[in-house]
């Protein structure tokens, strides 16, 4: 798998850095996904297929839980995942 493809599937390390100031627990990810789903459901301008694809991308296999893993990683080693997180 190419580097770019793996970033698309998992997420970019800069995303962890951007969220460094915030605690990102599994419960926080679930809550965020709940509100994301509510927002998608209330948006008539996005077709159902696109909504499904977006929720899969943001959901359990991707972004929300990538951030949980990043939060656990930063808590273990105390380092910032990217330069953007250092200024936060």
mmCIF file of N, CA and C in Angstrom:
data_model
loop_
_atom_site.group_PDB
_atom_site.id
_atom_site.type_symbol
_atom_site.label_atom_id
_atom_site.label_comp_id
_atom_site.label_asym_id
_atom_site.label_seq_id
_atom_site.Cartn_x
_atom_site.Cartn_y
_atom_site.Cartn_z
ATOM 1 N N UNK A 1 0.855 -1.179 0.000
ATOM 2 C CA UNK A 1 0.000 0.000 0.000
ATOM 3 C C UNK A 1 0.897 1.236 0.000
ATOM 4 N N UNK A 2 0.569 2.184 -0.828
ATOM 5 C CA UNK A 2 1.378 3.400 -0.909
ATOM 6 C C UNK A 2 1.194 4.257 0.335
ATOM 7 N N UNK A 3 2.175 5.131 0.562
ATOM 8 C CA UNK A 3 2.109 6.025 1.720
ATOM 9 C C UNK A 3 0.864 6.908 1.648
ATOM 10 N N UNK A 4 0.594 7.484 0.476
ATOM 11 C CA UNK A 4 -0.585 8.351 0.336
ATOM 12 C C UNK A 4 -1.870 7.580 0.591
ATOM 13 N N UNK A 5 -1.937 6.356 0.116
ATOM 14 C CA UNK A 5 -3.140 5.539 0.314
ATOM 15 C C UNK A 5 -3.342 5.246 1.803
ATOM 16 N N UNK A 6 -2.252 4.929 2.509
ATOM 17 C CA UNK A 6 -2.403 4.632 3.936
ATOM 18 C C UNK A 6 -2.813 5.867 4.720
ATOM 19 N N UNK A 7 -2.365 7.060 4.308
ATOM 20 C CA UNK A 7 -2.796 8.290 4.975
ATOM 21 C C UNK A 7 -4.278 8.529 4.761
ATOM 22 N N UNK A 8 -4.746 8.206 3.569
ATOM 23 C CA UNK A 8 -6.166 8.384 3.280
ATOM 24 C C UNK A 8 -6.991 7.412 4.123
ATOM 25 N N UNK A 9 -6.514 6.188 4.285
ATOM 26 C CA UNK A 9 -7.263 5.187 5.039
ATOM 27 C C UNK A 9 -7.232 5.433 6.543
ATOM 28 N N UNK A 10 -6.135 5.952 7.063
ATOM 29 C CA UNK A 10 -6.010 6.091 8.511
ATOM 30 C C UNK A 10 -6.122 7.529 8.979
ATOM 31 N N UNK A 11 -5.533 8.445 8.277
ATOM 32 C CA UNK A 11 -5.525 9.840 8.691
ATOM 33 C C UNK A 11 -4.108 10.380 8.699
ATOM 34 N N UNK A 12 -3.979 11.653 8.763
ATOM 35 C CA UNK A 12 -2.672 12.291 8.735
ATOM 36 C C UNK A 12 -2.210 12.587 10.155
ATOM 37 N N UNK A 13 -0.919 12.365 10.450
ATOM 38 C CA UNK A 13 -0.412 12.662 11.797
ATOM 39 C C UNK A 13 -0.652 14.106 12.234
ATOM 40 N N UNK A 14 -0.726 15.043 11.298
ATOM 41 C CA UNK A 14 -0.998 16.439 11.666
ATOM 42 C C UNK A 14 -2.362 16.574 12.332
ATOM 43 N N UNK A 15 -3.276 15.684 11.997
ATOM 44 C CA UNK A 15 -4.604 15.721 12.611
ATOM 45 C C UNK A 15 -4.505 15.483 14.120
ATOM 46 N N UNK A 16 -3.611 14.585 14.514
ATOM 47 C CA UNK A 16 -3.388 14.351 15.944
ATOM 48 C C UNK A 16 -2.843 15.613 16.590
ATOM 49 N N UNK A 17 -1.886 16.246 15.930
ATOM 50 C CA UNK A 17 -1.301 17.471 16.469
ATOM 51 C C UNK A 17 -2.319 18.578 16.632
ATOM 52 N N UNK A 18 -3.205 18.703 15.667
ATOM 53 C CA UNK A 18 -4.245 19.738 15.738
ATOM 54 C C UNK A 18 -5.213 19.501 16.896
ATOM 55 N N UNK A 19 -5.408 18.255 17.262
ATOM 56 C CA UNK A 19 -6.339 17.911 18.339
ATOM 57 C C UNK A 19 -5.631 17.693 19.670
ATOM 58 N N UNK A 20 -4.340 17.955 19.718
ATOM 59 C CA UNK A 20 -3.549 17.715 20.929
ATOM 60 C C UNK A 20 -4.130 18.386 22.176
ATOM 61 N N UNK A 21 -4.648 19.617 22.096
ATOM 62 C CA UNK A 21 -5.156 20.267 23.317
ATOM 63 C C UNK A 21 -6.427 19.627 23.883
ATOM 64 N N UNK A 22 -7.041 18.751 23.124
ATOM 65 C CA UNK A 22 -8.335 18.201 23.524
ATOM 66 C C UNK A 22 -8.203 16.735 23.931
ATOM 67 N N UNK A 23 -8.863 16.333 25.005
ATOM 68 C CA UNK A 23 -8.869 14.907 25.334
ATOM 69 C C UNK A 23 -9.756 14.174 24.329
ATOM 70 N N UNK A 24 -9.210 13.160 23.682
ATOM 71 C CA UNK A 24 -9.968 12.418 22.679
ATOM 72 C C UNK A 24 -10.051 10.963 23.143
ATOM 73 N N UNK A 25 -11.070 10.693 23.916
ATOM 74 C CA UNK A 25 -11.304 9.345 24.441
ATOM 75 C C UNK A 25 -12.260 8.604 23.507
ATOM 76 N N UNK A 26 -12.395 7.296 23.679
ATOM 77 C CA UNK A 26 -13.397 6.584 22.883
ATOM 78 C C UNK A 26 -14.802 7.175 23.076
ATOM 79 N N UNK A 27 -15.115 7.608 24.294
ATOM 80 C CA UNK A 27 -16.430 8.206 24.555
ATOM 81 C C UNK A 27 -16.580 9.531 23.797
ATOM 82 N N UNK A 28 -15.514 10.325 23.751
ATOM 83 C CA UNK A 28 -15.562 11.589 23.009
ATOM 84 C C UNK A 28 -15.737 11.324 21.521
ATOM 85 N N UNK A 29 -15.065 10.296 21.015
ATOM 86 C CA UNK A 29 -15.208 9.946 19.600
ATOM 87 C C UNK A 29 -16.642 9.520 19.296
ATOM 88 N N UNK A 30 -17.215 8.693 20.168
ATOM 89 C CA UNK A 30 -18.610 8.258 19.979
ATOM 90 C C UNK A 30 -19.563 9.448 20.000
ATOM 91 N N UNK A 31 -19.346 10.369 20.916
ATOM 92 C CA UNK A 31 -20.210 11.559 21.012
ATOM 93 C C UNK A 31 -20.078 12.421 19.758
ATOM 94 N N UNK A 32 -18.845 12.608 19.296
ATOM 95 C CA UNK A 32 -18.614 13.394 18.086
ATOM 96 C C UNK A 32 -19.314 12.737 16.895
ATOM 97 N N UNK A 33 -19.181 11.407 16.789
ATOM 98 C CA UNK A 33 -19.837 10.692 15.694
ATOM 99 C C UNK A 33 -21.354 10.817 15.774
ATOM 100 N N UNK A 34 -21.898 10.787 16.976
ATOM 101 C CA UNK A 34 -23.340 10.968 17.161
ATOM 102 C C UNK A 34 -23.780 12.327 16.600
ATOM 103 N N UNK A 35 -23.046 13.370 16.974
ATOM 104 C CA UNK A 35 -23.409 14.711 16.502
ATOM 105 C C UNK A 35 -23.145 14.874 15.009
ATOM 106 N N UNK A 36 -22.109 14.232 14.505
ATOM 107 C CA UNK A 36 -21.836 14.267 13.069
ATOM 108 C C UNK A 36 -22.987 13.602 12.313
ATOM 109 N N UNK A 37 -23.460 12.470 12.817
ATOM 110 C CA UNK A 37 -24.584 11.780 12.178
ATOM 111 C C UNK A 37 -25.838 12.651 12.193
ATOM 112 N N UNK A 38 -26.115 13.299 13.317
ATOM 113 C CA UNK A 38 -27.275 14.194 13.408
ATOM 114 C C UNK A 38 -27.149 15.335 12.400
ATOM 115 N N UNK A 39 -25.954 15.901 12.293
ATOM 116 C CA UNK A 39 -25.736 16.995 11.340
ATOM 117 C C UNK A 39 -25.928 16.507 9.909
ATOM 118 N N UNK A 40 -25.400 15.321 9.601
ATOM 119 C CA UNK A 40 -25.565 14.774 8.248
ATOM 120 C C UNK A 40 -27.040 14.502 7.955
ATOM 121 N N UNK A 41 -27.752 13.968 8.938
ATOM 122 C CA UNK A 41 -29.173 13.670 8.751
ATOM 123 C C UNK A 41 -29.992 14.930 8.494
ATOM 124 N N UNK A 42 -29.554 16.048 9.039
ATOM 125 C CA UNK A 42 -30.315 17.290 8.878
ATOM 126 C C UNK A 42 -29.866 18.119 7.675
ATOM 127 N N UNK A 43 -28.944 17.576 6.882
ATOM 128 C CA UNK A 43 -28.429 18.304 5.719
ATOM 129 C C UNK A 43 -29.057 17.748 4.451
ATOM 130 N N UNK A 44 -29.989 18.471 3.851
ATOM 131 C CA UNK A 44 -30.661 17.960 2.662
ATOM 132 C C UNK A 44 -29.826 18.082 1.382
ATOM 133 N N UNK A 45 -28.719 18.799 1.444
ATOM 134 C CA UNK A 45 -27.939 19.084 0.239
ATOM 135 C C UNK A 45 -26.948 17.986 -0.112
ATOM 136 N N UNK A 46 -26.802 17.000 0.765
ATOM 137 C CA UNK A 46 -25.867 15.905 0.534
ATOM 138 C C UNK A 46 -26.679 14.633 0.302
ATOM 139 N N UNK A 47 -26.364 13.917 -0.797
ATOM 140 C CA UNK A 47 -27.119 12.704 -1.104
ATOM 141 C C UNK A 47 -26.786 11.590 -0.101
ATOM 142 N N UNK A 48 -27.680 10.629 0.007
ATOM 143 C CA UNK A 48 -27.550 9.565 1.011
ATOM 144 C C UNK A 48 -26.279 8.743 0.837
ATOM 145 N N UNK A 49 -25.896 8.461 -0.408
ATOM 146 C CA UNK A 49 -24.681 7.684 -0.651
ATOM 147 C C UNK A 49 -23.449 8.426 -0.131
ATOM 148 N N UNK A 50 -23.386 9.718 -0.374
ATOM 149 C CA UNK A 50 -22.257 10.523 0.116
ATOM 150 C C UNK A 50 -22.254 10.590 1.637
ATOM 151 N N UNK A 51 -23.439 10.706 2.229
ATOM 152 C CA UNK A 51 -23.528 10.722 3.697
ATOM 153 C C UNK A 51 -22.983 9.419 4.280
ATOM 154 N N UNK A 52 -23.364 8.308 3.674
ATOM 155 C CA UNK A 52 -22.891 7.006 4.144
ATOM 156 C C UNK A 52 -21.379 6.912 4.038
ATOM 157 N N UNK A 53 -20.838 7.324 2.898
ATOM 158 C CA UNK A 53 -19.382 7.275 2.707
ATOM 159 C C UNK A 53 -18.660 8.172 3.708
ATOM 160 N N UNK A 54 -19.204 9.336 3.971
ATOM 161 C CA UNK A 54 -18.572 10.248 4.929
ATOM 162 C C UNK A 54 -18.603 9.663 6.335
ATOM 163 N N UNK A 55 -19.711 9.059 6.722
ATOM 164 C CA UNK A 55 -19.798 8.491 8.065
ATOM 165 C C UNK A 55 -18.871 7.283 8.213
ATOM 166 N N UNK A 56 -18.703 6.513 7.148
ATOM 167 C CA UNK A 56 -17.742 5.407 7.196
ATOM 168 C C UNK A 56 -16.338 5.966 7.366
ATOM 169 N N UNK A 57 -16.022 7.008 6.613
ATOM 170 C CA UNK A 57 -14.685 7.603 6.704
ATOM 171 C C UNK A 57 -14.426 8.181 8.089
ATOM 172 N N UNK A 58 -15.387 8.925 8.612
ATOM 173 C CA UNK A 58 -15.203 9.548 9.923
ATOM 174 C C UNK A 58 -15.414 8.568 11.069
ATOM 175 N N UNK A 59 -16.062 7.461 10.784
ATOM 176 C CA UNK A 59 -16.508 6.560 11.838
ATOM 177 C C UNK A 59 -15.480 5.612 12.404
ATOM 178 N N UNK A 60 -15.954 4.466 12.829
ATOM 179 C CA UNK A 60 -15.194 3.515 13.634
ATOM 180 C C UNK A 60 -13.916 3.030 12.979
ATOM 181 N N UNK A 61 -13.843 3.026 11.666
ATOM 182 C CA UNK A 61 -12.652 2.507 11.016
ATOM 183 C C UNK A 61 -11.665 3.600 10.643
ATOM 184 N N UNK A 62 -11.996 4.849 10.899
ATOM 185 C CA UNK A 62 -11.125 5.895 10.388
ATOM 186 C C UNK A 62 -10.882 7.027 11.372
ATOM 187 N N UNK A 63 -11.246 8.211 10.992
ATOM 188 C CA UNK A 63 -10.801 9.441 11.625
ATOM 189 C C UNK A 63 -11.041 9.523 13.126
ATOM 190 N N UNK A 64 -12.242 9.311 13.589
ATOM 191 C CA UNK A 64 -12.541 9.500 15.015
ATOM 192 C C UNK A 64 -11.664 8.615 15.892
ATOM 193 N N UNK A 65 -11.481 7.367 15.489
ATOM 194 C CA UNK A 65 -10.703 6.463 16.329
ATOM 195 C C UNK A 65 -9.214 6.531 16.024
ATOM 196 N N UNK A 66 -8.844 7.102 14.889
ATOM 197 C CA UNK A 66 -7.443 7.454 14.642
ATOM 198 C C UNK A 66 -7.020 8.502 15.664
ATOM 199 N N UNK A 67 -7.902 9.448 15.948
ATOM 200 C CA UNK A 67 -7.597 10.474 16.947
ATOM 201 C C UNK A 67 -7.514 9.888 18.352
ATOM 202 N N UNK A 68 -8.342 8.895 18.648
ATOM 203 C CA UNK A 68 -8.263 8.229 19.952
ATOM 204 C C UNK A 68 -6.890 7.570 20.086
ATOM 205 N N UNK A 69 -6.467 6.861 19.044
ATOM 206 C CA UNK A 69 -5.155 6.208 19.077
ATOM 207 C C UNK A 69 -4.050 7.247 19.216
ATOM 208 N N UNK A 70 -4.185 8.362 18.522
ATOM 209 C CA UNK A 70 -3.195 9.431 18.628
ATOM 210 C C UNK A 70 -3.146 10.020 20.020
ATOM 211 N N UNK A 71 -4.304 10.155 20.639
ATOM 212 C CA UNK A 71 -4.363 10.690 21.999
ATOM 213 C C UNK A 71 -3.674 9.731 22.968
ATOM 214 N N UNK A 72 -3.915 8.446 22.794
ATOM 215 C CA UNK A 72 -3.265 7.453 23.650
ATOM 216 C C UNK A 72 -1.757 7.459 23.423
ATOM 217 N N UNK A 73 -1.337 7.611 22.168
ATOM 218 C CA UNK A 73 0.088 7.657 21.840
ATOM 219 C C UNK A 73 0.754 8.872 22.466
ATOM 220 N N UNK A 74 0.127 10.037 22.328
ATOM 221 C CA UNK A 74 0.743 11.250 22.887
ATOM 222 C C UNK A 74 0.805 11.176 24.408
ATOM 223 N N UNK A 75 -0.170 10.506 25.022
ATOM 224 C CA UNK A 75 -0.151 10.350 26.474
ATOM 225 C C UNK A 75 0.969 9.411 26.925
ATOM 226 N N UNK A 76 1.323 8.450 26.075
ATOM 227 C CA UNK A 76 2.380 7.511 26.425
ATOM 228 C C UNK A 76 3.765 8.127 26.315
ATOM 229 N N UNK A 77 4.001 8.908 25.254
ATOM 230 C CA UNK A 77 5.356 9.406 25.055
ATOM 231 C C UNK A 77 5.509 10.899 25.309
ATOM 232 N N UNK A 78 4.400 11.602 25.512
ATOM 233 C CA UNK A 78 4.463 13.023 25.845
ATOM 234 C C UNK A 78 4.944 13.927 24.737
ATOM 235 N N UNK A 79 5.067 13.399 23.535
ATOM 236 C CA UNK A 79 5.556 14.214 22.426
ATOM 237 C C UNK A 79 4.408 14.696 21.566
ATOM 238 N N UNK A 80 4.665 15.765 20.840
ATOM 239 C CA UNK A 80 3.694 16.317 19.906
ATOM 240 C C UNK A 80 3.858 15.600 18.579
ATOM 241 N N UNK A 81 2.736 15.206 17.970
ATOM 242 C CA UNK A 81 2.794 14.449 16.727
ATOM 243 C C UNK A 81 3.202 15.290 15.527
ATOM 244 N N UNK A 82 3.046 16.591 15.596
ATOM 245 C CA UNK A 82 3.442 17.448 14.481
ATOM 246 C C UNK A 82 3.731 18.848 14.982
ATOM 247 N N UNK A 83 4.328 19.643 14.118
ATOM 248 C CA UNK A 83 4.706 21.002 14.509
ATOM 249 C C UNK A 83 3.496 21.857 14.857
ATOM 250 N N UNK A 84 2.332 21.592 14.259
ATOM 251 C CA UNK A 84 1.138 22.399 14.502
ATOM 252 C C UNK A 84 0.638 22.244 15.934
ATOM 253 N N UNK A 85 0.785 21.053 16.486
ATOM 254 C CA UNK A 85 0.332 20.806 17.845
ATOM 255 C C UNK A 85 1.194 21.484 18.893
ATOM 256 N N UNK A 86 2.427 21.804 18.539
ATOM 257 C CA UNK A 86 3.347 22.411 19.501
ATOM 258 C C UNK A 86 2.906 23.801 19.922
ATOM 259 N N UNK A 87 2.210 24.497 19.042
ATOM 260 C CA UNK A 87 1.798 25.868 19.350
ATOM 261 C C UNK A 87 0.477 25.929 20.088
ATOM 262 N N UNK A 88 -0.164 24.812 20.278
ATOM 263 C CA UNK A 88 -1.484 24.779 20.914
ATOM 264 C C UNK A 88 -1.361 24.707 22.414
#
